Structures are given as C-alpha cells and as structure tokens.
Coordinates of C-alpha atoms in Angstrom, one line a residue:
M192 CA 191.9 -41.1 48.5
R193 CA 195.4 -42.5 47.9
R194 CA 198.1 -40.0 47.1
L195 CA 199.3 -39.9 43.5
V196 CA 203.0 -39.8 42.6
V197 CA 203.7 -38.9 39.0
V198 CA 207.1 -39.4 37.3
S199 CA 207.9 -38.2 33.8
N200 CA 211.0 -37.1 31.9
R201 CA 210.1 -33.5 32.3
V202 CA 208.1 -31.8 35.2
A203 CA 205.2 -29.6 34.2
D204 CA 205.1 -26.0 35.4
L205 CA 202.5 -26.4 38.1
T206 CA 202.4 -22.6 38.7
K207 CA 200.6 -22.2 35.3
S208 CA 196.8 -22.6 35.1
S209 CA 197.1 -24.3 31.7
Q210 CA 199.6 -26.5 30.0
S211 CA 200.5 -27.5 26.4
G212 CA 201.2 -31.1 25.4
G213 CA 199.3 -34.3 26.0
L214 CA 201.0 -35.3 29.3
A215 CA 200.7 -31.9 31.0
V216 CA 197.1 -31.3 29.8
G217 CA 196.1 -34.7 31.1
L218 CA 197.7 -34.6 34.5
A219 CA 198.5 -31.1 35.9
D220 CA 195.1 -30.0 37.0
S221 CA 194.1 -33.4 38.3
L222 CA 197.3 -33.7 40.4
R223 CA 196.7 -30.3 41.9
Q224 CA 193.2 -31.4 42.9
R225 CA 194.2 -34.7 44.3
G226 CA 197.6 -33.7 45.8
G227 CA 200.8 -35.7 45.6
V228 CA 204.3 -35.6 44.0
W229 CA 205.6 -34.9 40.5
L230 CA 209.2 -35.9 39.9
G231 CA 211.2 -35.2 36.7
W232 CA 213.9 -33.3 35.0
D233 CA 213.6 -29.5 34.6
G234 CA 215.2 -29.4 31.2
K235 CA 218.5 -27.9 32.4
T236 CA 222.0 -29.4 32.3
A237 CA 225.0 -29.1 34.6
D238 CA 228.6 -29.1 33.5
T239 CA 229.7 -31.5 36.3
S240 CA 228.3 -34.2 38.4
E241 CA 228.6 -32.2 41.6
N242 CA 225.5 -30.8 43.4
L243 CA 223.1 -33.1 41.5
E244 CA 220.8 -33.7 44.5
P245 CA 217.1 -33.5 43.8
V246 CA 215.5 -30.2 44.6
S247 CA 212.0 -30.1 46.1
K248 CA 209.4 -27.4 46.0
Q249 CA 205.9 -27.3 47.5
I250 CA 203.2 -25.9 45.2
G251 CA 199.9 -26.1 47.0
D252 CA 199.2 -29.7 47.8
V253 CA 201.8 -30.9 45.2
T254 CA 205.5 -31.6 45.9
Q255 CA 207.5 -31.0 42.8
I256 CA 210.9 -32.8 42.8
V257 CA 213.4 -31.7 40.1
L258 CA 216.2 -34.0 39.2
P259 CA 219.2 -32.2 37.5
L260 CA 221.0 -33.9 34.6
T261 CA 224.7 -33.5 33.6
R262 CA 225.5 -32.8 30.0
Q263 CA 226.7 -36.4 29.7
D264 CA 223.3 -37.6 31.0
Y265 CA 221.5 -35.4 28.4
E266 CA 223.6 -36.7 25.5
E267 CA 223.4 -40.4 26.5
Y268 CA 220.1 -40.8 28.2
Y269 CA 218.0 -38.2 26.4
L270 CA 219.5 -37.5 23.0
G271 CA 221.1 -40.9 22.9
F272 CA 219.0 -43.9 24.0
S273 CA 215.6 -42.1 24.4
N274 CA 215.6 -40.2 21.1
S275 CA 218.1 -41.9 18.9
V276 CA 217.1 -45.4 19.7
L277 CA 213.7 -45.7 21.3
W278 CA 211.9 -42.9 19.5
P279 CA 212.7 -44.1 16.0
L280 CA 212.3 -47.8 17.0
F281 CA 208.9 -47.2 18.5
H282 CA 207.8 -45.2 15.4
Y283 CA 208.8 -48.1 13.1
R284 CA 211.9 -46.3 11.7
L285 CA 214.7 -48.9 12.1
D286 CA 216.7 -47.0 9.5
L287 CA 217.1 -44.1 11.9
V288 CA 218.0 -46.1 15.0
D289 CA 221.5 -45.2 16.2
Y290 CA 222.3 -47.8 18.9
K291 CA 225.4 -47.4 21.1
T292 CA 226.3 -49.2 24.3
V293 CA 227.2 -45.9 25.9
Y294 CA 223.6 -44.7 25.2
L295 CA 222.2 -47.7 27.0
D296 CA 224.5 -47.2 30.0
G297 CA 223.4 -43.6 30.3
Y298 CA 219.7 -44.6 30.0
R299 CA 220.1 -47.1 32.8
R300 CA 222.2 -44.7 35.0
V301 CA 219.6 -41.9 34.8
N302 CA 216.7 -44.3 35.5
A303 CA 218.6 -45.5 38.6
R304 CA 219.0 -41.9 39.7
F305 CA 215.2 -41.3 39.2
A306 CA 214.6 -44.3 41.4
D307 CA 217.0 -43.1 44.1
A308 CA 215.4 -39.7 44.1
L309 CA 211.9 -41.1 44.4
M310 CA 212.3 -43.7 47.1
S311 CA 212.8 -41.3 50.0
S312 CA 209.6 -39.4 49.1
L313 CA 207.2 -42.4 48.9
R314 CA 204.5 -43.3 51.4
E315 CA 203.3 -46.8 52.0
D316 CA 199.9 -46.4 50.2
D317 CA 201.0 -44.2 47.3
L318 CA 199.9 -44.9 43.7
I319 CA 202.9 -44.3 41.4
W320 CA 202.2 -43.4 37.7
I321 CA 205.2 -43.3 35.4
H322 CA 205.1 -41.9 31.9
D323 CA 206.6 -42.6 28.6
Y324 CA 209.5 -44.3 26.9
H325 CA 212.3 -42.4 28.8
L326 CA 211.4 -44.3 31.9
L327 CA 210.7 -47.9 30.8
P328 CA 213.1 -49.5 33.4
L329 CA 212.0 -47.3 36.3
A330 CA 209.6 -49.8 37.9
A331 CA 212.4 -52.5 37.9
E332 CA 214.8 -50.0 39.5
L333 CA 212.2 -49.2 42.2
R334 CA 211.4 -52.9 42.8
Q335 CA 215.2 -53.5 43.3
R336 CA 215.1 -50.9 46.1
G337 CA 212.2 -52.5 47.9
C338 CA 209.3 -50.5 46.5
K339 CA 206.0 -52.4 47.2
Q340 CA 203.5 -49.8 46.0
R341 CA 201.4 -50.3 42.9
I342 CA 203.1 -48.8 39.9
G343 CA 201.4 -47.9 36.6
F344 CA 203.0 -47.0 33.3
F345 CA 201.5 -45.1 30.3
L346 CA 203.2 -45.2 26.9
H347 CA 202.3 -42.0 25.0
I348 CA 203.9 -43.2 21.7
P349 CA 203.2 -46.3 19.7
L350 CA 204.5 -49.8 20.6
P351 CA 205.9 -51.6 17.5
P352 CA 205.3 -55.2 16.6
P353 CA 207.8 -57.9 17.8
E354 CA 209.6 -58.1 14.5
I355 CA 210.6 -54.4 14.8
L356 CA 211.1 -54.3 18.5
S357 CA 213.4 -57.4 18.5
A358 CA 215.8 -55.7 16.0
V359 CA 217.3 -53.5 18.8
P360 CA 219.9 -55.0 21.2
R361 CA 218.6 -55.7 24.7
H362 CA 215.0 -55.7 23.6
R363 CA 214.1 -58.5 26.0
W364 CA 215.5 -56.5 28.9
L365 CA 213.3 -53.6 27.8
V366 CA 210.1 -55.6 27.8
E367 CA 211.0 -57.5 31.0
S368 CA 211.6 -54.2 32.7
L369 CA 208.2 -53.0 31.4
L370 CA 206.5 -56.1 33.0
Q371 CA 207.6 -54.9 36.5
F372 CA 204.7 -52.4 36.3
D373 CA 201.4 -53.5 37.7
V374 CA 199.4 -51.7 35.0
I375 CA 200.6 -50.9 31.4
G376 CA 198.5 -48.4 29.6
L377 CA 198.7 -48.1 25.8
Q378 CA 197.1 -45.7 23.3
S379 CA 195.5 -48.1 20.8
Q380 CA 194.4 -51.7 20.3
T381 CA 197.2 -52.1 17.7
D382 CA 199.7 -51.3 20.5
L383 CA 198.1 -53.8 22.9
N384 CA 198.1 -56.5 20.2
N385 CA 201.8 -55.8 19.6
L386 CA 202.6 -56.2 23.3
Q387 CA 200.6 -59.4 23.4
H388 CA 202.4 -60.9 20.4
Y389 CA 205.8 -60.0 21.9
V390 CA 205.0 -61.6 25.2
E391 CA 203.7 -64.8 23.5
Q392 CA 206.6 -65.1 21.0
H393 CA 209.6 -64.1 23.2
L394 CA 208.5 -64.6 26.8
S395 CA 206.2 -67.7 26.4
S396 CA 203.4 -66.1 28.4
T397 CA 199.8 -65.7 27.5
M398 CA 197.5 -62.7 27.9
T399 CA 193.9 -63.2 28.7
G400 CA 191.0 -61.4 26.9
D401 CA 190.9 -58.8 29.6
G402 CA 194.6 -58.0 29.3
R403 CA 195.9 -59.9 32.3
F404 CA 198.9 -62.2 32.4
Q405 CA 201.2 -63.7 34.9
W406 CA 204.9 -62.7 35.0
G407 CA 206.8 -64.5 37.6
D408 CA 204.7 -64.3 40.8
R409 CA 203.0 -61.1 39.7
E410 CA 199.9 -60.4 37.7
V411 CA 200.3 -57.7 35.1
I412 CA 197.3 -55.8 33.5
A413 CA 197.7 -54.3 30.1
G414 CA 195.0 -52.2 28.5
V415 CA 194.0 -49.5 26.0
F416 CA 193.5 -46.1 27.6
P417 CA 193.1 -43.5 24.7
I418 CA 194.3 -40.1 26.0
G419 CA 191.9 -37.2 25.4
I420 CA 191.7 -33.4 25.8
D421 CA 189.7 -31.1 28.0
V422 CA 187.0 -30.6 25.3
D423 CA 185.0 -27.8 27.0
A424 CA 188.2 -25.8 27.7
F425 CA 189.3 -26.0 24.1
V426 CA 185.8 -25.2 22.8
E427 CA 185.8 -22.0 24.9
M428 CA 189.3 -21.1 23.7
A429 CA 188.3 -21.5 20.1
E430 CA 185.2 -19.4 20.5
R431 CA 187.2 -16.6 22.1
P432 CA 187.9 -13.7 19.6
N433 CA 191.4 -13.4 18.3
D434 CA 191.9 -10.2 16.4
E435 CA 194.8 -11.3 14.2
V436 CA 193.1 -14.5 13.2
L437 CA 189.8 -12.7 12.7
I438 CA 191.4 -10.2 10.3
E439 CA 193.0 -12.9 8.2
T440 CA 189.8 -15.0 8.2
R441 CA 187.8 -12.0 6.9
R442 CA 190.4 -11.4 4.2
R443 CA 190.0 -15.0 3.0
E444 CA 186.3 -14.8 3.1
I445 CA 186.3 -11.7 0.9
L446 CA 188.6 -13.5 -1.6
G447 CA 186.6 -16.7 -1.5
R448 CA 189.5 -18.7 -0.3
R449 CA 189.7 -21.7 2.1
Q450 CA 192.5 -22.9 4.4
V451 CA 193.9 -26.3 5.2
I452 CA 195.9 -26.4 8.4
G453 CA 198.5 -28.8 9.8
V454 CA 200.1 -28.3 13.3
D455 CA 202.9 -30.7 14.4
R456 CA 206.2 -30.9 16.1
L457 CA 209.0 -30.9 13.5
D458 CA 209.5 -34.6 13.6
Y459 CA 210.0 -37.3 10.9
S460 CA 207.2 -39.4 12.4
K461 CA 204.6 -36.7 11.4
G462 CA 204.7 -37.3 7.6
L463 CA 205.3 -33.6 6.8
P464 CA 207.1 -33.9 3.5
D465 CA 204.5 -36.2 2.0
R466 CA 201.8 -33.9 3.4
L467 CA 203.2 -31.0 1.4
R468 CA 203.6 -33.2 -1.7
A469 CA 199.9 -34.2 -1.3
F470 CA 198.8 -30.5 -1.3
A471 CA 200.9 -29.9 -4.4
R472 CA 199.2 -33.0 -6.0
L473 CA 195.8 -31.5 -5.1
L474 CA 196.7 -28.5 -7.2
E475 CA 197.9 -30.7 -10.0
L476 CA 194.9 -33.0 -10.1
Y477 CA 192.3 -30.3 -9.5
P478 CA 193.4 -27.0 -11.2
E479 CA 190.2 -25.4 -10.0
M480 CA 191.6 -25.4 -6.5
R481 CA 194.4 -23.1 -7.4
K482 CA 194.0 -19.6 -5.9
S483 CA 191.1 -20.9 -3.9
V484 CA 192.8 -22.8 -1.1
A485 CA 196.1 -22.5 0.8
L486 CA 197.9 -24.8 3.3
M487 CA 199.2 -23.4 6.6
Q488 CA 201.7 -25.8 8.1
I489 CA 203.0 -24.9 11.5
A490 CA 206.0 -27.0 12.6
T491 CA 207.2 -26.5 16.1
P492 CA 211.0 -26.9 16.6
T493 CA 212.1 -29.9 18.6
R494 CA 215.3 -31.9 19.3
E495 CA 217.3 -29.7 17.0
E496 CA 220.6 -31.3 18.2
V497 CA 219.6 -34.6 16.5
E498 CA 220.7 -34.8 12.9
A499 CA 217.5 -36.3 11.5
Y500 CA 215.6 -33.2 12.7
V501 CA 218.0 -30.9 10.9
E502 CA 217.5 -32.8 7.7
I503 CA 213.7 -32.8 7.8
R504 CA 213.7 -29.0 8.4
T505 CA 215.9 -28.5 5.4
E506 CA 213.6 -30.8 3.3
L507 CA 210.5 -29.0 4.3
E508 CA 211.9 -25.5 3.6
A509 CA 213.0 -26.7 0.2
L510 CA 209.6 -28.3 -0.5
S511 CA 207.5 -25.3 0.5
G512 CA 209.7 -23.0 -1.5
A513 CA 209.4 -25.3 -4.6
I514 CA 205.6 -25.5 -4.3
N515 CA 205.3 -21.8 -4.0
G516 CA 207.7 -21.2 -6.8
R517 CA 205.7 -23.5 -9.1
F518 CA 202.1 -22.4 -8.2
A519 CA 202.1 -19.0 -6.5
D520 CA 200.7 -15.9 -8.1
F521 CA 201.3 -12.3 -7.1
N522 CA 198.2 -12.3 -4.8
W523 CA 198.1 -16.0 -3.7
T524 CA 200.7 -18.1 -1.9
P525 CA 199.7 -21.8 -1.7
V526 CA 201.9 -22.9 1.2
H527 CA 202.4 -20.9 4.4
Y528 CA 205.2 -22.7 6.3
I529 CA 205.9 -21.6 9.8
H530 CA 208.9 -23.0 11.7
G531 CA 208.1 -21.8 15.2
T532 CA 205.7 -21.9 18.1
V533 CA 202.2 -20.4 17.9
P534 CA 200.3 -19.6 21.2
R535 CA 197.7 -22.1 22.1
D536 CA 194.8 -19.6 22.0
A537 CA 195.8 -18.6 18.5
L538 CA 196.0 -22.2 17.4
A539 CA 192.5 -22.8 18.6
A540 CA 191.2 -19.8 16.6
L541 CA 193.2 -21.0 13.5
F542 CA 191.6 -24.4 13.8
R543 CA 188.2 -22.9 14.0
S544 CA 188.8 -20.8 10.9
S545 CA 190.3 -23.6 8.8
Q546 CA 188.1 -25.7 6.5
V547 CA 190.3 -28.8 6.7
G548 CA 192.4 -30.2 9.5
F549 CA 195.3 -32.2 7.8
V550 CA 196.7 -34.7 10.3
T551 CA 198.8 -37.3 8.5
P552 CA 201.5 -38.8 10.7
L553 CA 203.3 -41.9 9.5
R554 CA 202.9 -43.3 13.0
D555 CA 201.5 -41.7 16.1
G556 CA 200.5 -42.9 19.6
M557 CA 197.3 -40.9 19.6
N558 CA 197.6 -37.3 18.1
L559 CA 195.7 -34.8 20.2
V560 CA 195.8 -32.2 17.4
A561 CA 193.1 -34.2 15.6
K562 CA 190.9 -34.0 18.7
E563 CA 191.7 -30.3 19.2
Y564 CA 190.7 -29.6 15.6
I565 CA 187.3 -31.3 16.1
A566 CA 186.7 -29.4 19.4
A567 CA 187.4 -26.1 17.7
Q568 CA 184.8 -26.4 15.0
S569 CA 181.5 -24.5 14.8
M570 CA 178.5 -26.8 14.3
D571 CA 177.0 -24.1 12.0
N572 CA 179.8 -24.5 9.5
P573 CA 182.3 -27.2 10.6
G574 CA 185.5 -28.1 8.9
V575 CA 186.6 -31.7 8.0
L576 CA 189.3 -33.7 9.6
V577 CA 191.6 -35.6 7.2
L578 CA 193.4 -38.2 9.4
S579 CA 196.1 -40.8 8.9
K580 CA 195.1 -44.4 9.5
F581 CA 198.4 -44.8 11.4
A582 CA 197.5 -42.3 14.1
G583 CA 196.1 -43.9 17.2
A584 CA 193.2 -41.5 17.0
A585 CA 192.0 -43.2 13.8
E586 CA 190.8 -46.2 15.7
D587 CA 188.1 -44.0 17.4
L588 CA 187.6 -41.0 15.1
R589 CA 186.0 -43.1 12.3
E590 CA 183.9 -40.2 10.9
A591 CA 187.1 -38.4 9.8
L592 CA 188.4 -39.0 6.2
I593 CA 190.9 -41.7 6.9
V594 CA 193.9 -41.7 4.5
N595 CA 197.2 -43.6 3.9
P596 CA 200.0 -41.1 4.6
Y597 CA 202.3 -42.9 2.2
D598 CA 199.9 -42.5 -0.7
V599 CA 200.1 -38.9 -2.0
D600 CA 197.3 -39.3 -4.5
D601 CA 195.0 -40.7 -1.8
M602 CA 195.6 -37.7 0.4
A603 CA 195.1 -35.3 -2.5
R604 CA 191.8 -36.9 -3.4
N605 CA 190.5 -36.8 0.2
L606 CA 191.6 -33.2 0.5
C607 CA 189.4 -32.4 -2.5
R608 CA 186.6 -34.4 -1.0
A609 CA 186.9 -32.5 2.3
L610 CA 187.0 -29.1 0.5
T611 CA 183.9 -29.9 -1.5
M612 CA 181.9 -31.8 1.1
P613 CA 178.2 -30.6 1.5
L614 CA 177.3 -28.9 4.7
D615 CA 174.9 -31.5 6.0
E616 CA 177.5 -34.3 5.7
R617 CA 180.1 -32.1 7.4
Q618 CA 177.6 -31.5 10.3
D619 CA 176.8 -35.2 10.6
R620 CA 180.4 -36.1 10.8
Q621 CA 181.2 -33.3 13.3
R622 CA 178.3 -34.3 15.5
A623 CA 179.5 -37.9 15.8
L624 CA 183.2 -36.9 16.3
M625 CA 182.3 -34.4 19.1
E626 CA 180.4 -37.2 20.8
R627 CA 183.5 -39.4 20.6
I628 CA 186.0 -36.9 21.9
R629 CA 183.7 -36.0 24.8
K630 CA 183.3 -39.7 25.7
R631 CA 187.1 -40.2 25.8
D632 CA 188.2 -36.9 27.2
N633 CA 191.2 -36.3 29.5
A634 CA 189.2 -36.9 32.7
S635 CA 188.0 -40.2 31.4
W636 CA 191.6 -41.2 30.5
L637 CA 192.8 -40.3 34.0
N638 CA 190.0 -41.8 35.9
N639 CA 189.9 -45.1 34.0
F640 CA 193.7 -45.6 34.3
L641 CA 193.8 -44.8 38.1
A642 CA 190.7 -47.0 38.7
T643 CA 192.6 -49.9 37.1
L644 CA 195.8 -49.2 38.9
E645 CA 194.2 -48.7 42.4
H646 CA 191.6 -51.5 42.3
S647 CA 193.1 -54.0 39.8
K648 CA 190.0 -53.6 37.6
S649 CA 190.1 -54.7 34.0
P650 CA 190.5 -51.8 31.6
P651 CA 187.1 -50.5 30.3
P652 CA 186.1 -52.0 26.9
L653 CA 186.4 -49.8 23.8
D654 CA 183.3 -49.6 21.5

C-alpha cells in the first residue's frame, strides 16, 4: 500500500480519537491506519519571519509536519486571499469579494512555503492528497520543484460557474494551477459542470463523459466524490444518554412542545438571517404553532476578524431579539440563539430530540450537518430534514423537504409540513435517507477518491 501524504491549511490533532469538521472526520482515522504524513498550519502566528522552519512530530505511523505562519502571512494568505477573496467568490458572493494584489502575493508566498516544506519529506511512490481552496496552487508549486508523484485535490466548498469565477483577477491562473493536479475531486455534479464549462469556455479544452481531459501533456481526471460521515459512530453518539438534553426534552414533552434545530458556523453563506425570518413567518402564517414550537439556532464563531462576520453576528442578535420581543410569552421563548460551541456529543443528542433539522445554506459544498441530523434520528419517531436546494447534499438527500433559502414563505410552509407530517411518511423518508448516507459515508468517500488517484480509474457514477 502506497504511503498517503495529506496537506491541508490546518493539521488535525492526531492525538485525539475523534475530530470535528468534515476534513478531520474524513481523514484522521484513515491516515492513522494507513500511515503517512500530514502537513499544515497549526493555527499559531509568529511576530517575525525568524525561526519559521517546519516542525515534525511522529504520532504512531503518522508524521505530522507543522508549518508556522507570520502575522503577515495570516493577514494576507488566510484572512486576505483565502477568506476575503476565494471564500465569497466560491460561494457566489461577488459583493463581498475584497481583492488586493498584496493578498494574492501572500497567498502565492505561503503556498510556495508549503511546497518547500513538503518536498524534503516525499518518497518516490507517495500519493499526495491536498485539500481545499487555501492550497489551489500547491500542485503547480510542487511540479516546479520536480515533484513527479500523483497529486489529488479535493475542494470542500462549491465551485462557482465561469461567469462568477471569471470576475476575479487572475482567475485563469487559479484554474490552470488547479489543472496541475492529477485528480480533482468536487462535492456535487453542479460543481463538476461548472468546472467543465470553465475549461471549455476559457481554456478551449473538452472534458469527456467520464471526467477526463487533456491539459498539455497530462491527463486530468475530475469527478464528484460526495463527502460523508461515519454513520455508525454518530448513531452511537446520538443514542448515548445526555442528562442535560434529556431533562430539557422531558420538559418539552410535558408541555407538548417541539423543537426545530439549526447548527452552523456563523457565516454569511449559511442563510441564517432568512432562516430566522422563515421561523417568524411560520408563526405569522400558522398561529396555532405559537407556544408549541421553538427554534434552537447554534452559531459557532468563526473568522471574527473579518468584517462581514461581525456584521452577520450583529444582524442575528437583533433578529432573534426582535422575534422574541414580538412573539414570546412569559413561559415560551420562540428563538433560542446560541453564539458559541456545543460539544459534539451534546449536538448529537440535540439532533435526536429535535423534530425538525433546519439546514438552509445559500450555497454549500456538501453540508454534513444534514447527514448528522439524519444519522441521529430514531426510526420509531424520526424527525424531518428541511434542506436548502443549494446545499451539495440536496443532490443526494432527495427525501428531505427541499426548499429555496431565498424564499421565506417557502421555508415557512415546509416547516409547517415537517411539523405536521404523519409518522408513516416520516419513517419512509428516514429509511431512504439512512440508506443514502450509509452508501456514501466517509469511508466510501476516502476509498473512491484514493482508488481514482492511485489507479487512474474513472470516478464511480452517482445514482
């Protein structure tokens, strides 16, 4: 078995038995089993450019290589080009793109440092797997340094269509850098179509039906590899008693109340303001729902140094306060807004005890919260998933109630439908959804991608 080399913006903590987040959940345990290297940033910044040599640590059969960043690197590569240019661009938010040449310079500089740090650790038959938008030029940097190994790339966020992608300066350089990978993995068929259209319109190349196309003297394979979760592990976590959640669940049962739950990073791509407006609209359109249902929205802090994230936090706090001020009674609060982090085991229990999972991003690569909500449900009395049609997960999770996250009335109507759905219909939908998330779990994602990378196989077809 060929050694696996993983590169990502952040390294996972391989000393922990479990991880949070799609990338870590999908890779950490498999890398420990296979052995190899994981290179990335440790999240810390240095004041000066001195002593920035990579630091290696052996953890079982895995070599962890940590690459320090300076404060300048952090501001230009991470906050700048990665999260003020690529993140809004790839989530179709051109109005939030803040392009500066110095950001691009920092992005290229840090990717070059990643390449320098990796080259000395490579073996001739390694498989290299690079992750996400922070490292789009890394294969090109490695090729310039003589790297001959097969290199794969997986994009965890959406890929926009050519008319959006081409709005940013140096867009052709970005895509030509992407084409230095041997295998390009995307979350959805929409993303693959967008790549195909860009290649045809801007690079005059043609992709075959199995995702192959020629770029220079190299063959590139692009395919859809929907990321999944460890279903059995999440089921077990959801079934484990949690005293605090159990007490609150019993209280709601006594009062005859139900709970709608949303769990997201605090990000403008998640559609949180309109989600709260949709819940308020539910209470307007269906007065019988008042005092009988509450929304719990958990918003995990992220990128708080970016102005757009400060603004959305302020908006959500004002919205939740306004809804509660309008509808609340002395013994019923319609919106429970939590700006903080909830432990993963508590989240699983909260999913299981909530009658509706409300997952309505404006644009998302996949959205594993949707799959975790499904995994947490009891077949005896399952909840209902209300899911945005612009989440990558919607291509597969067709038995969810699919909504338009820009249409507040549509979301409100489907919330009502979910809350009043008969048991037999809920069970039928849950049975089909569980089958889908088991078929495309994290092991399937990992194995399918590595098989394509190692053996140049065509990506497995989606059905």
